[in-house]
Amino acid sequence: MIEYDFNHMLPEPYDRLPQSAKHRLVADVRETLFRQGTETTGLYIVLNGCVHLERVGPNGERFVIHRAMAGTSFAEASIFSEHYHCDALVIEAGKFVRIDKAAVLTAFADVDFARAYGRQAARQIQAHRQLLEIVGIRSAEERVMAGLVAGLLDGQVVDFAALLNLSHEATYRALRSLVRAGKVVNPSRGVYHL
């Protein structure tokens, strides 16, 4: 019964993989699951918690390139790479599963697995394109509004700011301006609604 419950916590198609390919992890806030340049071992699933995939810019600034939430996978590109291309930083403590790279590559021989993997990858590409469009908006206020409309503020404002590639100060200023303009409601500290 435990294996049944565990497998049903994993998104398709990873629930189809053998139990021996799945490694449970528990991580606290600010822990790193892997670092850019380290050898790849597999991809990850977030059971609960939140992970940011981050890269470091030329001046040491950190950029969030992906935010993985409960029920989603991340580091899928590691299946086809020798080294991770970013850092995986735990933003919200939780439980995670690492899925062995070799098991995923072997599973591609199963047409149903390959199709499900492709569907899941397509959904993530669509979400990433949406984020790129939002980050491309020049006005901080308009970018913050677009992020709110897209439902990207579901945690702390500083994480929302990082996702939008804005400083937290610029994000707070934009939120205050949107509240004053009556476009956004701020019922309590750190909570904003359209």
Backbone as a ProteinNet text record, in pm:
[ID]
protein_1_A
[PRIMARY]
MIEYDFNHMLPEPYDRLPQSAKHRLVADVRETLFRQGTETTGLYIVLNGCVHLERVGPNGERFVIHRAMAGTSFAEASIFSEHYHCDALVIEAGKFVRIDKAAVLTAFADVDFARAYGRQAARQIQAHRQLLEIVGIRSAEERVMAGLVAGLLDGQVVDFAALLNLSHEATYRALRSLVRAGKVVNPSRGVYHL
[TERTIARY]
82.1	0	85.7	200.1	287.4	338.3	381.8	429.4	317.7	195.6	81.2	64	60.4	42	156.1	279.5	395.3	389.2	359.3	353.7	242.8	132.4	23.2	48.4	154.5	194.7	280.1	332.8	419.8	337.8	374.9	302.9	336.4	245.4	269.5	385.1	476.8	484	572.5	619.3	718.2	660.3	528.5	464.4	479.5	518.2	533.9	671.4	765.5	903.2	915.9	1014.9	1032.8	1068.7	1025.4	1051.1	1200.9	1284	1428.8	1490.7	1419.4	1470.2	1433.4	1353.7	1300.5	1365.2	1419.9	1489.7	1426	1367.5	1301.2	1404.9	1376.8	1463.4	1377.2	1430.4	1368.2	1472.4	1431.1	1526	1464.5	1549.5	1507.8	1530.7	1472.8	1490.2	1639.5	1678.2	1814.8	1909	1862.7	1946.5	1956	2066.5	2087.5	2079.3	1993	1977.7	2087.6	2129.5	2246.4	2299.2	2423.9	2489.6	2526.6	2528.4	2570.1	2708.7	2723.8	2853.2	2874.1	2789.6	2805.6	2748.3	2796.9	2752.9	2605	2531.9	2388.9	2364.6	2263.4	2222.4	2077.1	2001.9	1863	1782.1	1653.9	1562.8	1490.9	1414	1350.7	1201.6	1128.4	985.4	966.2	883.7	849.5	719.6	727.3	605.3	534.9	611.6	563	683.3	660.6	770.1	785.4	898.6	924.7	1074.9	1115.2	1256.1	1270.3	1373.5	1409.3	1531.8	1526.7	1645.6	1704.7	1830.5	1892.9	2026.7	2057.5	2189.5	2247	2379	2447.4	2496.8	2465	2506.2	2652	2701.3	2842.4	2883.3	2788	2818.4	2774.6	2747.7	2709	2560.2	2481.2	2337.3	2278.1	2173	2109.7	1980.9	1959.5	1839.7	1762	1633.9	1547.9	1507.3	1540.7	1503.6	1384.8	1353.8	1236.6	1199.6	1068.5	1018	938.1	983	915.1	831.8	703	608.2	561.7	483.4	432.2	364.4	399.7	340.7	409.3	518.4	589.7	730	788.3	925	1018.3	1147.3	1248.1	1377.8	1465.3	1595.3	1578.9	1472	1451.1	1564.7	1622	1731.4	1853.2	1862.5	1977.7	1980.6	1866.6	1860.4	1950.1	1966.6	2044.1	2175.8	2216.7	2337.5	2428.1	2555.2	2650.9	2656.1	2625.1	2634.7	2510.2	2473.8	2361.4	2400.2	2303.3	2329.4	2288.6	2248.4	2205.3	2210.6	2176.5	2164.6	2017.1	1989.7	1853.1	1847.9	1786.6	1781	1640.2	1632.7	1503.9	1457.5	1342	1284	1182.5	1114.3	1017.6	1047.1	1076.7	1112	1007.4	1053.8	958.6	1018.7	940.3	980.1	993.2	1097.3	1130	1166	1162.3	1202.9	1302.5	1417.5	1512.9	1489.5	1476.9	1454.1	1580.1	1631.7	1757.2	1750.8	1854.6	1870.1	1858.5	1929	1929.9	1789.6	1710.8	1574.9	1487.5	1502.3	1423.1	1464.2	1594.3	1641.8	1592.8	1595	1545.9	1395.8	1321.4	1174.9	1130.5	1217.8	1180.8	1149.2	1191.2	1157	1007	940.7	795.7	727.9	653.2	590.3	498.1	421.9	330.4	406.9	518.6	601.7	656.8	709.1	769.4	666.8	545.2	440.1	402.4	386.5	351.7	463	587.6	702.7	697.5	668.1	659.3	548.2	431.6	320.4	358.9	421.8	462.4	565.5	659.5	761.5	697.3	598.6	530.1	458.8	394.1	326.3	427.7	543.3	644.7	701.2	716.5	765.1	665.4	536.1	433.8	440.1	453.9	461.5	587.5	697	821.6	810.9	748.6	729.7	644.3	541.3	457.2	541.6	626.4	711.5	807.7	865.4	956.1	884.4	760.4	682.7	661.6	631.1	608.8	737.4	847.6	976.4	1020.2	975.1	1010.9	937.5	838.9	766.4	856.5	876.5	972.9	927.5	804.2	751.7	736.5	796.1	786.8	641	564	424.1	345.4	366.2	296	343.4	472.4	525.5	465.7	458.2	399.7	252.8	180.8	38.3	23.3	106.4	100.5	132.5	226.9	259.5	144.2	74.3	-43.3	-154.2	-178.1	-281.7	-249.4	-120.5	-77.7	-77.2	-101.7	-106	30.9	131.7	268.5	299.1	216.4	238.5	159.1	224	157.5	242.2	336.4	423.3	465.7	593.4	646.1	673.9	661.6	682.9	827.2	923	1063.6	1085.1	1016.4	1026.6	956.9	844.7	771.8	861.8	929.6	1019.7	1132	1191	1298.8	1248.6	1129.2	1069.9	1048.8	1010.6	986.2	1113.9	1226.9	1355.8	1352.9	1292.3	1287.2	1345	1394.7	1435.9	1309.7	1324.3	1204.8	1155.3	1245.9	1204.3	1116	1158.8	1079.7	945.1	943.6	819.5	723.4	773.9	688.4	634.7	720.6	673.7	561.2	579.7	477.7	348.4	359.6	239.8	167.2	242.9	179.4	106.8	169.5	109	-19	-16.7	-135.2	-247.2	-211.7	-312.8	-374	-288.2	-338.6	-430.2	-399.4	-480	-608.3	-624.4	-744.8	-746.4	-633.3	-626.3	-598.2	-542.6	-504.5	-550.7	-591.6	-634.6	-525.6	-497.8	-395.4	-461.8	-533.2	-608.3	-521.1	-400.7	-308.9	-165.5	-72.6	69.2	113.4	170.2	222.8	118.9	-9	-115	-172.9	-177.2	-228.8	-321.9	-437.2	-537	-579.2	-618.8	-674.7	-814.1
-120.3	0	125.6	122.6	240.2	273.8	171	196.7	253.3	202.3	253.4	402.9	439.9	580.5	666.3	618.7	695.1	716.2	611.2	623.2	717.7	722.9	811	956.1	981	1117.6	1175.3	1089.6	1133.5	1166.4	1274.4	1307.7	1207.8	1198.1	1116.3	1177.8	1104.5	959.7	891.8	968.2	915.2	808.4	806.4	703.4	564.4	559	431.3	367.9	442.5	393.1	298	209	115.3	188.2	130.4	188.8	210.1	121.2	129.5	254.3	319.6	440	567.8	555.7	671.8	683.3	801.1	824.1	942.6	917.2	1023.5	1109.4	1239.9	1336.1	1431.1	1477.9	1583.6	1694.8	1818.6	1929.7	2051.9	2126.1	2249	2370.1	2481.7	2608	2639.8	2686.7	2729.3	2612.4	2488	2374.4	2370.4	2316.8	2303.8	2156.6	2123.1	1984.7	1945.7	2041.8	2022.7	2159	2160.6	2285.1	2279.8	2398	2409.8	2349.1	2266.7	2206.2	2068.6	2028.3	1894.9	1790.5	1669	1560.3	1529.4	1508.7	1480.4	1337.5	1325.4	1193.8	1164.9	1268.7	1249.4	1375.3	1360	1473	1461.2	1563.7	1569.8	1598.1	1551.8	1579.1	1647.4	1751.9	1818.1	1755.2	1686.2	1632.3	1742.1	1818.9	1941.5	2029.7	2159.8	2255.2	2331.8	2398.6	2479	2487.8	2480.4	2488.2	2592.2	2674	2765.3	2711.2	2706.3	2678.8	2815.1	2833.3	2964.7	2957.3	3066.7	3085.7	3213.1	3220.6	3338.2	3421.8	3551.6	3643.9	3685.7	3764.3	3804.5	3887.4	3955.9	4038	3971.5	3840.9	3768.2	3769.1	3838.9	3841.7	3705.9	3665.8	3536.2	3558	3473.5	3480	3349.7	3361.5	3244.1	3212.2	3091.9	3052.5	2956.7	2901.4	2813.6	2799.5	2791.4	2769.1	2640.5	2541.7	2411.8	2403.7	2377.2	2369.5	2224.7	2200.1	2065.3	2004.8	1879.8	1807.3	1827	1905.7	1929.2	1869.9	1855.7	1804.7	1917.5	1895	1990.2	1916.7	1983.8	1931.4	1819.9	1826.3	1726.5	1725.7	1842.2	1849.2	1769.1	1743	1666.8	1524.8	1476.1	1342.1	1332.8	1443.1	1444.8	1519.9	1546.2	1624.7	1555.7	1584.8	1528	1607.8	1739.5	1827.2	1914.7	1947.2	2038.4	2178.2	2251.2	2384.1	2498.1	2465.6	2567.8	2508.9	2590.3	2545	2519.4	2421.5	2394.8	2429.2	2543.2	2595	2577	2513.9	2492.3	2624.9	2671.4	2796.8	2770.4	2658.4	2617.2	2471.4	2444.2	2308.5	2208.7	2089.4	1990.7	1855	1774.6	1639.1	1632.9	1564	1558.2	1414.2	1385.9	1255.9	1280.3	1212.5	1214.3	1087.4	1102	987.6	965	844	810.4	837	899.8	932.6	807.4	701.1	578.2	518.4	524.7	469.4	546.6	678.9	760.3	730.7	725.8	696.6	559.9	461.2	327.4	330.9	408.4	414.1	476.1	551.2	610	503.4	380.4	271.2	241.3	278.4	261.2	383.3	361.8	471	553.7	489.4	562.8	653.5	603.2	685.5	805.2	779.5	886.3	994.6	954.5	1053	1134.4	1067.7	1138.4	1234.7	1193.1	1279.5	1402.7	1381.1	1491.9	1589.5	1537.3	1625	1710.7	1647.4	1719.1	1826.4	1793.9	1891.1	2007.1	1978.6	2084.2	2181.5	2129.5	2218.3	2309.8	2254.2	2336.8	2442	2407.5	2505.3	2619.5	2587.6	2692	2784.6	2728.7	2810.6	2897.4	2841.2	2918	3031.6	3006.2	3112.6	3224.9	3188.4	3290.6	3377.2	3312.5	3387.2	3478.3	3429.3	3512.1	3634.8	3616.3	3730.2	3832.1	3785.4	3875.8	3947.8	3875.1	3935.9	4037	4019.6	4112.2	4245.6	4259.1	4385.5	4485.7	4600.9	4698.6	4766.5	4805.7	4875.8	4777.2	4812.4	4726	4708.4	4815.9	4808.2	4715.4	4728.4	4642.1	4497.2	4478	4342.4	4276.5	4352.7	4299.6	4266.3	4353.2	4328.2	4201.3	4185	4065.4	3940.3	3951	3838.2	3801.6	3902.7	3877.6	3809.9	3860.3	3802.7	3656.3	3626.4	3489.2	3398.3	3456.3	3375.9	3339.1	3420	3388.2	3426.7	3509.9	3547.2	3451.9	3342.2	3244.5	3212.7	3300	3283.1	3419.8	3432.8	3559.9	3655.4	3783.7	3885.6	3883.1	3853.7	3850.6	3738.7	3626	3517.3	3557	3624.3	3676.4	3773.9	3862.2	3959.5	3888.9	3787.5	3713.3	3645.8	3591.4	3525.7	3625.4	3748.7	3853	3924.9	3887.3	3949.9	4099.6	4128.6	4264.4	4262.7	4375.9	4384	4379	4334.6	4330.5	4472.2	4570.8	4709.4	4758.5	4729.6	4771.5	4700.6	4576.2	4499.4	4556.2	4588.8	4647.8	4783.9	4865.2	4995.8	4977	4883	4857.3	4807.9	4719.4	4670.3	4784	4871	4985.1	5075.2	5097.4	5181.6	5117.4	4987.2	4915.9	4917.3	4910.2	4918.4	5058.1	5162.5	5300.6	5326.2	5263.7	5282.3	5199	5116.8	5036.3	4912.1	4876.7	4759	4631.6	4649.1	4536.2	4564.6	4460.2	4471.1	4409.5	4475.6	4429.6	4411.5	4296.9	4277.8	4258.2	4206.8	4190.5	4191.2	4203.4	4215	4098.3	4130.7	4030.9	3959.4	4000.3	3935.7	4038.2	3998.8	4087.4	4008.3	4067.8	4005.9	4106	4053.8	4138.7	4184
0	0	0	67.2	71.1	-69	-145.7	-281.4	-367.5	-352.6	-427.5	-399.4	-273.7	-236.9	-289.8	-277.3	-322.4	-473.6	-548.5	-693.8	-738.4	-666.4	-705	-665.7	-592.9	-560.3	-673.2	-759.4	-867.6	-991.8	-1062.7	-1185.8	-1296.7	-1390.7	-1508.3	-1586.1	-1640.1	-1654.7	-1549.8	-1451.9	-1357.5	-1265.7	-1251.7	-1170	-1232.7	-1359.9	-1430.8	-1410	-1356.1	-1342.3	-1223.5	-1227.7	-1115.6	-986.4	-874.4	-742.8	-718.6	-770.7	-749.1	-812	-904.5	-970.6	-895.6	-788.2	-716.6	-579.2	-551.7	-424.7	-353.7	-238.2	-161.4	-89.2	-85.5	-16.8	64.8	175.1	253	260.5	232.4	232.6	299.8	368.2	435.9	345.9	386	315	303	186.7	151	123.5	132.7	94.2	-57.8	-105.8	-249	-286.4	-382	-425	-524.2	-606.5	-693.4	-733.7	-777.1	-817.8	-965.7	-1025.7	-1164.8	-1182	-1284	-1314.2	-1254.2	-1157.1	-1099.1	-1194.5	-1182.5	-1269	-1245.4	-1353	-1340.9	-1293.8	-1208.9	-1159.8	-1195.4	-1228.6	-1265.2	-1251.8	-1273	-1258.4	-1124.4	-1089.1	-957.4	-969.8	-869.6	-855.9	-720.1	-717.4	-591.4	-540.2	-428	-365.6	-288.8	-210	-147.6	-122.7	-115.2	-104.6	-234.9	-248.8	-368.6	-391.9	-517.3	-556.4	-666.5	-656	-764.3	-834.3	-966.7	-1045.9	-1077	-1038.4	-1047.1	-1118.5	-1187.2	-1245.8	-1186.8	-1186.5	-1133.5	-1250.7	-1246.7	-1351.7	-1336.4	-1430.6	-1430	-1308.5	-1246.2	-1128.7	-998.7	-1004.5	-884.7	-854.3	-936.1	-914	-953.1	-882.3	-907.7	-986.4	-1086.8	-1169.3	-1155	-1126.5	-1121.1	-1264.1	-1309.3	-1445.2	-1446	-1330.4	-1319.4	-1172.5	-1148.5	-1013.1	-1015.4	-938.5	-933.3	-806.1	-824.6	-714.5	-697.4	-595	-565.8	-688.1	-715.9	-826.7	-960.3	-960.8	-1086.9	-1081.3	-1198.7	-1209	-1248.5	-1229.4	-1275.2	-1305.5	-1377.1	-1421.4	-1524.3	-1604	-1707.8	-1810.3	-1837.5	-1935.3	-1889.7	-1759.7	-1707.7	-1762.2	-1808.2	-1865.1	-1988.9	-2058.6	-2182.4	-2168.7	-2047.2	-2023.2	-1921.6	-1928.8	-1834	-1703.5	-1711.9	-1594.4	-1583.5	-1459	-1436.3	-1483.4	-1540	-1596.1	-1504.6	-1380.8	-1285.3	-1145.5	-1045.8	-907.4	-877.7	-792.2	-745.7	-598	-566.5	-430.3	-372.7	-255.9	-190.3	-129.7	-172.5	-125.1	-14.4	-25.4	76.4	109.7	236.6	279.8	232.1	200.8	153.8	127.9	57.4	21.3	-130.1	-174.5	-316	-352.9	-481.3	-532.2	-644.7	-635.4	-747.2	-826.3	-957.4	-1045.5	-1127.2	-1119.2	-1185.9	-1335.9	-1384	-1525.1	-1613.2	-1577.4	-1658.2	-1671.3	-1565.3	-1569.4	-1667.2	-1670.5	-1762.6	-1906.7	-1932.2	-2067.4	-2114.9	-2027.7	-2062	-2089.9	-2013.1	-2026.9	-2158.9	-2225.4	-2354	-2459.2	-2438	-2530.4	-2526.4	-2417.6	-2403.5	-2465.8	-2574.6	-2648.4	-2559.2	-2472.4	-2384.4	-2288.8	-2234.2	-2146.3	-2224.2	-2343.7	-2424.6	-2458.7	-2492.8	-2524	-2400.2	-2288.5	-2163.8	-2124.3	-2141.3	-2111.4	-2203	-2330.6	-2425.9	-2391.2	-2350.7	-2309.9	-2190.1	-2091.5	-1970.9	-2005.9	-2093	-2134.6	-2210.3	-2294.7	-2369.3	-2276.3	-2171.4	-2074.3	-2005	-1970.3	-1904.5	-1999.3	-2125	-2223.4	-2235.4	-2239.4	-2247.8	-2126.7	-2007.7	-1885.9	-1888.4	-1936.3	-1942.1	-2044	-2156.2	-2256.3	-2200.3	-2123.7	-2061.7	-1967.5	-1887.9	-1795.5	-1871.6	-1981.4	-2061.3	-2117	-2159.4	-2207.9	-2097.3	-1978.7	-1865.3	-1828.5	-1819.7	-1782.7	-1888.3	-2011.8	-2118.9	-2112.9	-2025.7	-2010.9	-1940.5	-1999.5	-1947	-1817.9	-1811.5	-1694.1	-1577.7	-1463.8	-1346.1	-1304.1	-1307.3	-1266.3	-1358.6	-1489.3	-1584.8	-1571.8	-1545.4	-1528.5	-1404.6	-1295.6	-1171.9	-1194.2	-1263.5	-1291.4	-1376.2	-1476.6	-1561.4	-1480.2	-1388.2	-1301.1	-1209.2	-1160.1	-1075.5	-1156.1	-1276.1	-1362.6	-1394.1	-1412.6	-1444	-1321.2	-1202.2	-1080.5	-1025.7	-1054.9	-1013.2	-868.8	-807.6	-667.9	-579.4	-542.7	-456.6	-334.2	-306.1	-190	-140.8	-112.5	-63.7	-179.6	-151.4	-254.1	-304.1	-217.8	-262.9	-365.2	-349.7	-448.4	-578.4	-566.2	-682.7	-759.5	-686.4	-748.4	-824.3	-763.1	-829.4	-956	-950.1	-1065.8	-1179.4	-1143.9	-1243.8	-1286.1	-1225	-1253.4	-1218.4	-1102.9	-1048.8	-907.9	-862.1	-721.8	-636.6	-512.1	-426.9	-398.4	-395.8	-374.1	-489.1	-613	-729.8	-731.5	-689.3	-686.6	-582.8	-463.1	-359.5	-404.3	-470.4	-519.3	-621.5	-712.2	-814.6	-750.3	-652.1	-582.8	-512.1	-442.8	-374.8	-474.6	-589	-691.3	-745.8	-766	-815.2	-711.7	-584	-476.7	-475.4	-481.2	-481.9	-601.5	-715.8	-837.4	-834.4	-730.8	-718.5	-806.7	-865	-952.1	-873	-752.7	-668	-527	-455.8	-316	-229	-115.7	-21.2	116.2	136	260.4	383.7	365.9	478.6	426.8	519.4	483.6	395	277.5	187.2	101.2	114.2	38.3	-59.8	-186.5	-291.4	-381.6	-414.5	-502.3	-607.4	-722.2	-829.1	-791.3
[MASK]
++++++++++++++++++++++++++++++++++++++++++++++++++++++++++++++++++++++++++++++++++++++++++++++++++++++++++++++++++++++++++++++++++++++++++++++++++++++++++++++++++++++++++++++++++++++++++++++++++

